[in-house]
Coordinates of C-alpha atoms in Angstrom, one line a residue:
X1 CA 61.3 131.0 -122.6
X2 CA 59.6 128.0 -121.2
X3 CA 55.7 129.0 -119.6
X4 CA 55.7 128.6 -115.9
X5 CA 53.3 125.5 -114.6
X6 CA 51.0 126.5 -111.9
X7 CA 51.3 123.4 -110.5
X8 CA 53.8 121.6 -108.5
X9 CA 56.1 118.8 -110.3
X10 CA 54.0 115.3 -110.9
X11 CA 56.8 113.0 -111.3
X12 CA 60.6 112.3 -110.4
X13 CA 61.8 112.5 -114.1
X14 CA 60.4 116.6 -113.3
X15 CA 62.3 117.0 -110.6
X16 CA 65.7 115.1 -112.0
X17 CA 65.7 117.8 -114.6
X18 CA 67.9 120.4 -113.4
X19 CA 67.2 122.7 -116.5
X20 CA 63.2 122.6 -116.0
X21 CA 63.7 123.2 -111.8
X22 CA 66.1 125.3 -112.0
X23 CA 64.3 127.5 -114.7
X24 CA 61.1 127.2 -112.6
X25 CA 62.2 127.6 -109.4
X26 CA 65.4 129.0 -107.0
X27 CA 67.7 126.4 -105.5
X28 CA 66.4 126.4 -101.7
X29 CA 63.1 125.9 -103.2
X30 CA 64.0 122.8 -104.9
X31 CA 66.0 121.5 -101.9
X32 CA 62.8 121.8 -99.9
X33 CA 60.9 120.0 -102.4
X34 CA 63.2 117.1 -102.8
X35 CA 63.6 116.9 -99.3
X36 CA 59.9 116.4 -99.2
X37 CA 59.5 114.1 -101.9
X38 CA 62.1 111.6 -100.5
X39 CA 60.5 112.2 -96.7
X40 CA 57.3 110.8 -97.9
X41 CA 58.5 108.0 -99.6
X42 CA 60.3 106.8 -97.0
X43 CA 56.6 106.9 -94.8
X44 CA 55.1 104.8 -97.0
X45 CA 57.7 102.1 -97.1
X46 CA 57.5 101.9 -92.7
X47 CA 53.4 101.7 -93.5
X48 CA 54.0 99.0 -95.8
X49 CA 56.9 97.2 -93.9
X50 CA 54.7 97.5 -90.8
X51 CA 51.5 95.8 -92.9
X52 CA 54.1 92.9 -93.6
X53 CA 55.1 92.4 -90.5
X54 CA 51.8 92.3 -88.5
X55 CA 50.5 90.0 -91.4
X56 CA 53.0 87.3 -90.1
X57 CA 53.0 88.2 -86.2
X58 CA 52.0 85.0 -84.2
X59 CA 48.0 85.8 -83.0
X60 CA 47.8 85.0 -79.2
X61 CA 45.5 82.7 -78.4
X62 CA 44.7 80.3 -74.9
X63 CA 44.1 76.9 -75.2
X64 CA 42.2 74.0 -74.0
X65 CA 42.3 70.2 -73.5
X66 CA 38.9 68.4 -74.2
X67 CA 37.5 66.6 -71.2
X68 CA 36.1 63.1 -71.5
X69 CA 32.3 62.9 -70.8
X70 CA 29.2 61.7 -71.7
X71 CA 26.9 63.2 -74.2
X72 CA 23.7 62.8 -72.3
X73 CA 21.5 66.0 -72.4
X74 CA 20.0 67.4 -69.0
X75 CA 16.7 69.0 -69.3
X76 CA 15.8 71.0 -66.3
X77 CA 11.7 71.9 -65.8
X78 CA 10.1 73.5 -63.3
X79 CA 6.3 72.2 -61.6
X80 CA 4.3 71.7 -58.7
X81 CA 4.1 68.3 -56.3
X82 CA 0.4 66.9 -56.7
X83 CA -0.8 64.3 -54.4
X84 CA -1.6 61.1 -56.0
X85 CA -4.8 60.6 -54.8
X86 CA -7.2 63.2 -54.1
X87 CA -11.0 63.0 -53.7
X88 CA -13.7 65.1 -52.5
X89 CA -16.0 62.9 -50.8
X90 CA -19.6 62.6 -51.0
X91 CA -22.5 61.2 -48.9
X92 CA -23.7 57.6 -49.6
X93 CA -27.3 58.4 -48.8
X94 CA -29.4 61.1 -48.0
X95 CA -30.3 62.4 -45.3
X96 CA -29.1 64.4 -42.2
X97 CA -25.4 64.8 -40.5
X98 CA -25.1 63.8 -37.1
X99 CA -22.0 64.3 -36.6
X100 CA -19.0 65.4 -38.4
X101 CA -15.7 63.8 -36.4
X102 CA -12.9 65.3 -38.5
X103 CA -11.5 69.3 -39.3
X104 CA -9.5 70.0 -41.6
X105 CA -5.9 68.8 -41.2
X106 CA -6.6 65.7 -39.6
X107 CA -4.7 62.7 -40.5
X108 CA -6.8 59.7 -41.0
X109 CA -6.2 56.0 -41.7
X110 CA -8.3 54.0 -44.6
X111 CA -11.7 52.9 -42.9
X112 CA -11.8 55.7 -40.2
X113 CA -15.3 57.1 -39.9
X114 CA -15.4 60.4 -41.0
X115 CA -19.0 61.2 -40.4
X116 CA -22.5 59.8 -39.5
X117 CA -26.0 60.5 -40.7
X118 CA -29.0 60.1 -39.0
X119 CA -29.6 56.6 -39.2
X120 CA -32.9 56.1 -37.5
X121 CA -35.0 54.8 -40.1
X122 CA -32.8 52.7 -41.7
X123 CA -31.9 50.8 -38.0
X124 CA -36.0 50.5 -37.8
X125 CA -36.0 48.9 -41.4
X126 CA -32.8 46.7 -40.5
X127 CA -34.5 45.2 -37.5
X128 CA -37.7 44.5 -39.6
X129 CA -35.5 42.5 -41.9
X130 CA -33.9 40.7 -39.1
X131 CA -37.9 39.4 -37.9
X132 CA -38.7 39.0 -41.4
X133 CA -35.4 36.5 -41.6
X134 CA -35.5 34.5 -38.1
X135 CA -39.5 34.1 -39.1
X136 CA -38.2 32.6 -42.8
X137 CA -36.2 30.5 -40.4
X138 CA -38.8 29.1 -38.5
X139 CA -40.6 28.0 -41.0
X140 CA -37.8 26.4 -43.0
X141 CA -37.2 24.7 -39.7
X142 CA -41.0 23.4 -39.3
X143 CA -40.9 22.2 -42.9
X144 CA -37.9 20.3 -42.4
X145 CA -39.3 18.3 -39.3
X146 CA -42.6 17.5 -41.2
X147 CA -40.3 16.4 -44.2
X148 CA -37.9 14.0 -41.7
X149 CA -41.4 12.6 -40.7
X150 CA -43.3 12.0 -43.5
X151 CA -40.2 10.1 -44.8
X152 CA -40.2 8.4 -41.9
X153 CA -43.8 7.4 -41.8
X154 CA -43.3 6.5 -45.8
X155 CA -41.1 3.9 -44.6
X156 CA -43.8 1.7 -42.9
X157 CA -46.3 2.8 -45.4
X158 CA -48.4 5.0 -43.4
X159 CA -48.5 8.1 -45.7
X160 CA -48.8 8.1 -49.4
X161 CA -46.0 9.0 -51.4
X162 CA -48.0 12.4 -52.8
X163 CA -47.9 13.7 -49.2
X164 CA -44.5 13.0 -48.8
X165 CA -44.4 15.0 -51.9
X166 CA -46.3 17.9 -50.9
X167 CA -44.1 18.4 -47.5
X168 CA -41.1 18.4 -49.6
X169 CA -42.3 20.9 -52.1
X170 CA -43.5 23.2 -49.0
X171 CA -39.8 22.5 -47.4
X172 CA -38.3 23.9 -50.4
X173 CA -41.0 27.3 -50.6
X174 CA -39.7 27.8 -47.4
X175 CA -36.4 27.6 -48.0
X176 CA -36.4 30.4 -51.0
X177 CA -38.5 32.5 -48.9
X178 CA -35.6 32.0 -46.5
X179 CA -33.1 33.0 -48.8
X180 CA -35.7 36.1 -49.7
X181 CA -35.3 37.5 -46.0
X182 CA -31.7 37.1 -45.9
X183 CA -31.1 38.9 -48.6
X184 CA -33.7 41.6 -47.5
X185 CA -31.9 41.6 -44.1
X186 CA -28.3 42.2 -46.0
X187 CA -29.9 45.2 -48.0
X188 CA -31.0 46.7 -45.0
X189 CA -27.4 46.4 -42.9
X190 CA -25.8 47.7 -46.2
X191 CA -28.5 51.0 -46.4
X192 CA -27.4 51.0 -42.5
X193 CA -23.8 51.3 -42.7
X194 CA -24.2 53.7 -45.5
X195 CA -24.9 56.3 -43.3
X196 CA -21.4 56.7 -42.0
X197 CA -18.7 57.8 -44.4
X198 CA -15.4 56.0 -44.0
X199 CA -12.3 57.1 -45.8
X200 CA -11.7 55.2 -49.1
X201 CA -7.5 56.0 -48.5
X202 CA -5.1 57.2 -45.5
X203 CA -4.5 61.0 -46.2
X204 CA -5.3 63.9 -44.7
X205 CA -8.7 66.2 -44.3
X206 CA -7.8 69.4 -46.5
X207 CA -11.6 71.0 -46.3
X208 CA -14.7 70.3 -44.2
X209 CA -17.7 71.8 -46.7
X210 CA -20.3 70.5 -44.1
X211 CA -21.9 70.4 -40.3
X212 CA -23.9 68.8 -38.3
X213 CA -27.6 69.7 -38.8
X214 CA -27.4 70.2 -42.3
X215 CA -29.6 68.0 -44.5
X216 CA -27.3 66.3 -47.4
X217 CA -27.8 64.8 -50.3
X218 CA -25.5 62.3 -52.5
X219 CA -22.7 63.7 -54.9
X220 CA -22.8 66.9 -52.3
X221 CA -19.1 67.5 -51.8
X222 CA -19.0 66.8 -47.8
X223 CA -14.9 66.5 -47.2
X224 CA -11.6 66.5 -49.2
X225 CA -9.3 64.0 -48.9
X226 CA -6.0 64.2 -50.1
X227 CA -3.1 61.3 -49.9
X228 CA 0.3 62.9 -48.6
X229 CA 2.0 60.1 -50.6
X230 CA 3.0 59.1 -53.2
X231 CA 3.5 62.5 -54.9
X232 CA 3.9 63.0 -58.4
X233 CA 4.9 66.2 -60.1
X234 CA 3.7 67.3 -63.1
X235 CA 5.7 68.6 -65.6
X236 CA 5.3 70.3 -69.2
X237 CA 8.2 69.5 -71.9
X238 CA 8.6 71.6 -75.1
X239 CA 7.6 70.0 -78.1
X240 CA 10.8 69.8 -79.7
X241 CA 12.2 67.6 -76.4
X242 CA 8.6 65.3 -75.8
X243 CA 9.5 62.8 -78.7
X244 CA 13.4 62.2 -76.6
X245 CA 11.2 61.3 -73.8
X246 CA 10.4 57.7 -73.0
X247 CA 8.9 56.3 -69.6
X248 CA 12.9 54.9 -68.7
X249 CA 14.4 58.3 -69.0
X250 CA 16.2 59.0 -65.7
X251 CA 14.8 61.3 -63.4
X252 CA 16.1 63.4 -60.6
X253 CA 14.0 65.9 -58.2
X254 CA 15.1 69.0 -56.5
X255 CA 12.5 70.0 -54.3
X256 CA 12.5 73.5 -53.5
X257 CA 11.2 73.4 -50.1
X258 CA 14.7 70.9 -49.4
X259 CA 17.0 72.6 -51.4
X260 CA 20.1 70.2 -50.5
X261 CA 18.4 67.3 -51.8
X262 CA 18.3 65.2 -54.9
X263 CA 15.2 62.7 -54.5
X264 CA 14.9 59.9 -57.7
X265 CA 11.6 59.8 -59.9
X266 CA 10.0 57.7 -62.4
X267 CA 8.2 58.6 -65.1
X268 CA 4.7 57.3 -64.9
X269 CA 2.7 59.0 -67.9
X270 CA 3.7 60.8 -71.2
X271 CA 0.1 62.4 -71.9
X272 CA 0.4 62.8 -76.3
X273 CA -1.9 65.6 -76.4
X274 CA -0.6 69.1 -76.5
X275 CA -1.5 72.2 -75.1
X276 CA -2.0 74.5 -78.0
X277 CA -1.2 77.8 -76.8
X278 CA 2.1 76.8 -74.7
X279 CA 3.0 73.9 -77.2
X280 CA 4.6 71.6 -75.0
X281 CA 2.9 68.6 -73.5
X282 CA 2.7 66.9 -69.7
X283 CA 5.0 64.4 -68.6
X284 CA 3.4 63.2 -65.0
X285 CA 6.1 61.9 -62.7
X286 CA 5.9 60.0 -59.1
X287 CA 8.7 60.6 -56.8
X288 CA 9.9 58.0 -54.6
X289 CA 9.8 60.2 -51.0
X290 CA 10.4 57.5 -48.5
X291 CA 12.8 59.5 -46.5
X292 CA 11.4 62.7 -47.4
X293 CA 8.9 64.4 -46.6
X294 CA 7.1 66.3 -49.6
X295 CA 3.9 68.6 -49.6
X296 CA 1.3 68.5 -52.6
X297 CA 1.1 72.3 -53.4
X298 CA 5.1 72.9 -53.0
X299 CA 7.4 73.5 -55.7
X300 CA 10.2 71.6 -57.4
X301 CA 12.4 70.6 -60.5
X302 CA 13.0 68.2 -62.7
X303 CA 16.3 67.3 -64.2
X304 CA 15.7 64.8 -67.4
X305 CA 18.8 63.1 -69.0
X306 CA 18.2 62.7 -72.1
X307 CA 19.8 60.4 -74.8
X308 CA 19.8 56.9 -73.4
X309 CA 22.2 56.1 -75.1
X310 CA 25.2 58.0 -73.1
X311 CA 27.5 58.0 -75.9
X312 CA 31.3 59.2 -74.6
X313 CA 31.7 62.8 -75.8
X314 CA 34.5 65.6 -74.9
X315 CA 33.6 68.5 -73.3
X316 CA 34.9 71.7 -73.8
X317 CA 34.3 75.9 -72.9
X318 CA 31.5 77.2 -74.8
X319 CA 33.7 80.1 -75.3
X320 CA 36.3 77.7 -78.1
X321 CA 33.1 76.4 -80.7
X322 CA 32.4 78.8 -83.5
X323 CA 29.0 78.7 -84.9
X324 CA 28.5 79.2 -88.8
X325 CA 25.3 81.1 -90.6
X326 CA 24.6 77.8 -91.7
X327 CA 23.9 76.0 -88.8
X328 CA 27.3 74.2 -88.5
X329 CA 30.1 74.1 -85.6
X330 CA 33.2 74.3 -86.0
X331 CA 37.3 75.0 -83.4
X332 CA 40.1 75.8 -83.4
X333 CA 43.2 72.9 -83.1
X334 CA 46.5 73.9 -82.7
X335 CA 49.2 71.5 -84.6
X336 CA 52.8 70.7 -82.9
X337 CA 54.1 73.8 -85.2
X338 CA 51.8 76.2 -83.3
X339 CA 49.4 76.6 -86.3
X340 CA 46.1 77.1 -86.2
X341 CA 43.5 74.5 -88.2
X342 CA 39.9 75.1 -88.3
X343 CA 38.2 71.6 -87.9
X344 CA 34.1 71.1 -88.2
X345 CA 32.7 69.1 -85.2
X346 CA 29.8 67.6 -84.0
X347 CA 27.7 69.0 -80.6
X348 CA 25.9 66.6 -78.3
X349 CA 24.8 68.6 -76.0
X350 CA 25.0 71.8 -74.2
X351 CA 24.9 72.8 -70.6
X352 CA 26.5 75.6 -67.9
X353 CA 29.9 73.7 -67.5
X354 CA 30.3 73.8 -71.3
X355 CA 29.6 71.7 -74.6
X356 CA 29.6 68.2 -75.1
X357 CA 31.1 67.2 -78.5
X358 CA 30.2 63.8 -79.9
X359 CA 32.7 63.9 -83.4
X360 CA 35.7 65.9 -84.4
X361 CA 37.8 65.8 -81.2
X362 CA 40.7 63.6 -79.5
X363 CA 41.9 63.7 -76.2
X364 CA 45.0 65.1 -77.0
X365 CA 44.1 67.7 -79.4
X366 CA 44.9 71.4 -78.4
X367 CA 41.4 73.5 -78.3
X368 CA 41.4 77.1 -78.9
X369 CA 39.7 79.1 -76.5
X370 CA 40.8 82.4 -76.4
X371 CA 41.8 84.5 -79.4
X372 CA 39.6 82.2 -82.2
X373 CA 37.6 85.2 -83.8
X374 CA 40.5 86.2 -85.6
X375 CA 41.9 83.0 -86.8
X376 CA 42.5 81.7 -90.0
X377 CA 43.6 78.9 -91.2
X378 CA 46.8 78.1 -90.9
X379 CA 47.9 81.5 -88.6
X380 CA 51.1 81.3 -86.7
X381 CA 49.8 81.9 -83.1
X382 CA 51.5 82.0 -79.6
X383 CA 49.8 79.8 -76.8
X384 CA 50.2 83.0 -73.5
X385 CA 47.8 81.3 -71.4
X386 CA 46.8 77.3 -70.9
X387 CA 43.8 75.8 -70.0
X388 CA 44.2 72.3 -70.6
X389 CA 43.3 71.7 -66.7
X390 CA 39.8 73.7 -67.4
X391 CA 36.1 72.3 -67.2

């Protein structure tokens, strides 16, 4: 007699033999167990047939048609509107304010008088020089008639040349001292009018720092003057984007405090030296504001287009380019037998409304933009949804 297993039958051959299950076990027990044998084969070919059959399901996908544009980058940077010119003005002389006839916010012309000093002394000095000058003047004049007549007297030989001589010499004394008290007389108008303070540019008054009374002396900081325009807006670039930068770059401006506008700009200084802790460097620009009016102190932006080149480029959604570990791009192109083809590519540049591709792309190629994580090359996919009318 044949020992009884303890375990269940490993194999089909087992069960086939109808001596060894019929010896081990009753026949509703190897009914059940055939039953059960057969039942689980029959699972595992629907797992595999399923397997096979999602392996060469078309993938779904939604498409796109590249857009024709140009490649140019936008760099958008943020500053604040400087005015031009801007100077904190000083007395010429010192001595004591008269008067002060500006506040801050006045508007002022170039040449306005913005304050006097106590000019006393120097008017005193000036008329001094004025005597000192018409008394030069005499004299000149004197020395001249004696000259006219001792040449005359020469003539008929009543004089000797020496004192014809003598006169002339004295005519010409007189003459430098002349030119002596002029000068003198200039010195003193100029030390005069230095005792009012015109302004050097039109602008406006943005701080008084003085009144009259007080006793000033020169380089003290009296007024500020600052020009309303031209404005320039300063601007600081990353260092990766200052060397793409060149003084013809295109500019626009969007001023903050006029939100709906787009003013031009040209770039007026690249300033090579960078700031060591931000690492970027200043790029000064001047903003043509003839029909707008802009307030140093505000706010604004600055769009750069970069690449002056403007190479033609397609744009497409950011959503359709795949990036690789290694730094590269790469889509998605669907072929006229609705297979999928993975094809490297070539950005330009990168922006809100989607990428810019400069190699790799046709108009008429198929973009995949929906449904490319999954792809492979080659896949069978179904187009359900397409874009080809999408920015």
């Amino acid at each position: 007699m044949l020992p009884i297993k303890n375990s269940l039958p490993l194999n089909f051959q087992e069960l086939s033999n109808p001596g060894y299950v019929h010896y081990l076990h009753p026949p509703t027990m190897r009914t059940s167990m055939l039953n059960s044998f057969f039942s689980s084969k029959l699972l595992y070919g629907l797992f595999f047939l399923l397997i096979n059959y999602s392996s060469f399901a078309a993938t779904p996908v939604s498409v796109s048609k590249p857009i024709i544009s140009e490649s140019t980058e936008k760099l958008t940077l943020s500053g604040s509107l400087t005015a031009e010119r801007r100077a904190l003005l000083s007395p010429r002389v010192d001595g004591l304010v008269k008067e002060v006839l500006v506040d801050a916010g006045y508007r002022v012309e170039q040449g306005d008088i913005l304050m006097r000093q106590d000019a006393a002394i120097a008017s005193q000095q000036l008329e001094q020089a004025k005597a000192a000058t018409n008394e030069a003047q005499a004299r000149v004049d004197e020395a001249q008639r004696l000259v006219d007549e001792a040449q005359r007297l020469r003539g008929e030989n009543y004089i000797s040349a020496t004192e014809l001589a003598n006169r002339e010499s004295n005519f010409a004394l007189n003459q430098a001292a002349l030119a002596a008290a002029q000068a003198m007389q200039k010195t003193a108008e100029e030390q005069f009018r230095r005792h009012e303070l015109p302004a050097p540019f039109s602008g406006v008054i943005s701080s008084k720092m003085t009144e009259a009374g007080e006793w000033v002396n020169r380089g003290d900081q009296v007024l500020e003057l600052v020009a309303l325009e031209p404005v320039r807006l300063d601007v600081n670039v990353p260092q990766e984007k200052f060397s793409d930068i060149t003084l013809e770059t295109r500019v626009e401006i969007l001023p903050d405090a006029l939100p709906s506008r787009k003013l031009s700009g040209k770039i007026t200084a690249l300033v090579p030296v960078s700031n060591a802790q931000a690492r970027s460097f200043l790029v000064r620009i001047v903003i043509d504001s003839a029909d707008a009016t802009l307030l140093p102190g505000t706010s604004a932006s600055a769009v750069l287009y970069l690449g002056g080149d403007e190479r033609k480029g397609y744009r497409i959604p950011r959503d359709a380019v795949l990036r690789h570990p290694d730094g590269g791009r790469s889509v998605f192109i669907i072929n006229e037998n609705n297979q999928a083809h993975r094809r490297s590519v070539d950005v330009g540049s990168e922006d809100s409304d989607g990428i810019i591709i400069t190699d790799g792309l046709t108009a008429d190629d198929l973009v995949v933009v929906r449904g490319n994580e999954v792809l492979q090359e080659n896949d069978e996919v179904e187009i359900v949804r397409d874009d080809k009318k999408r920015n």
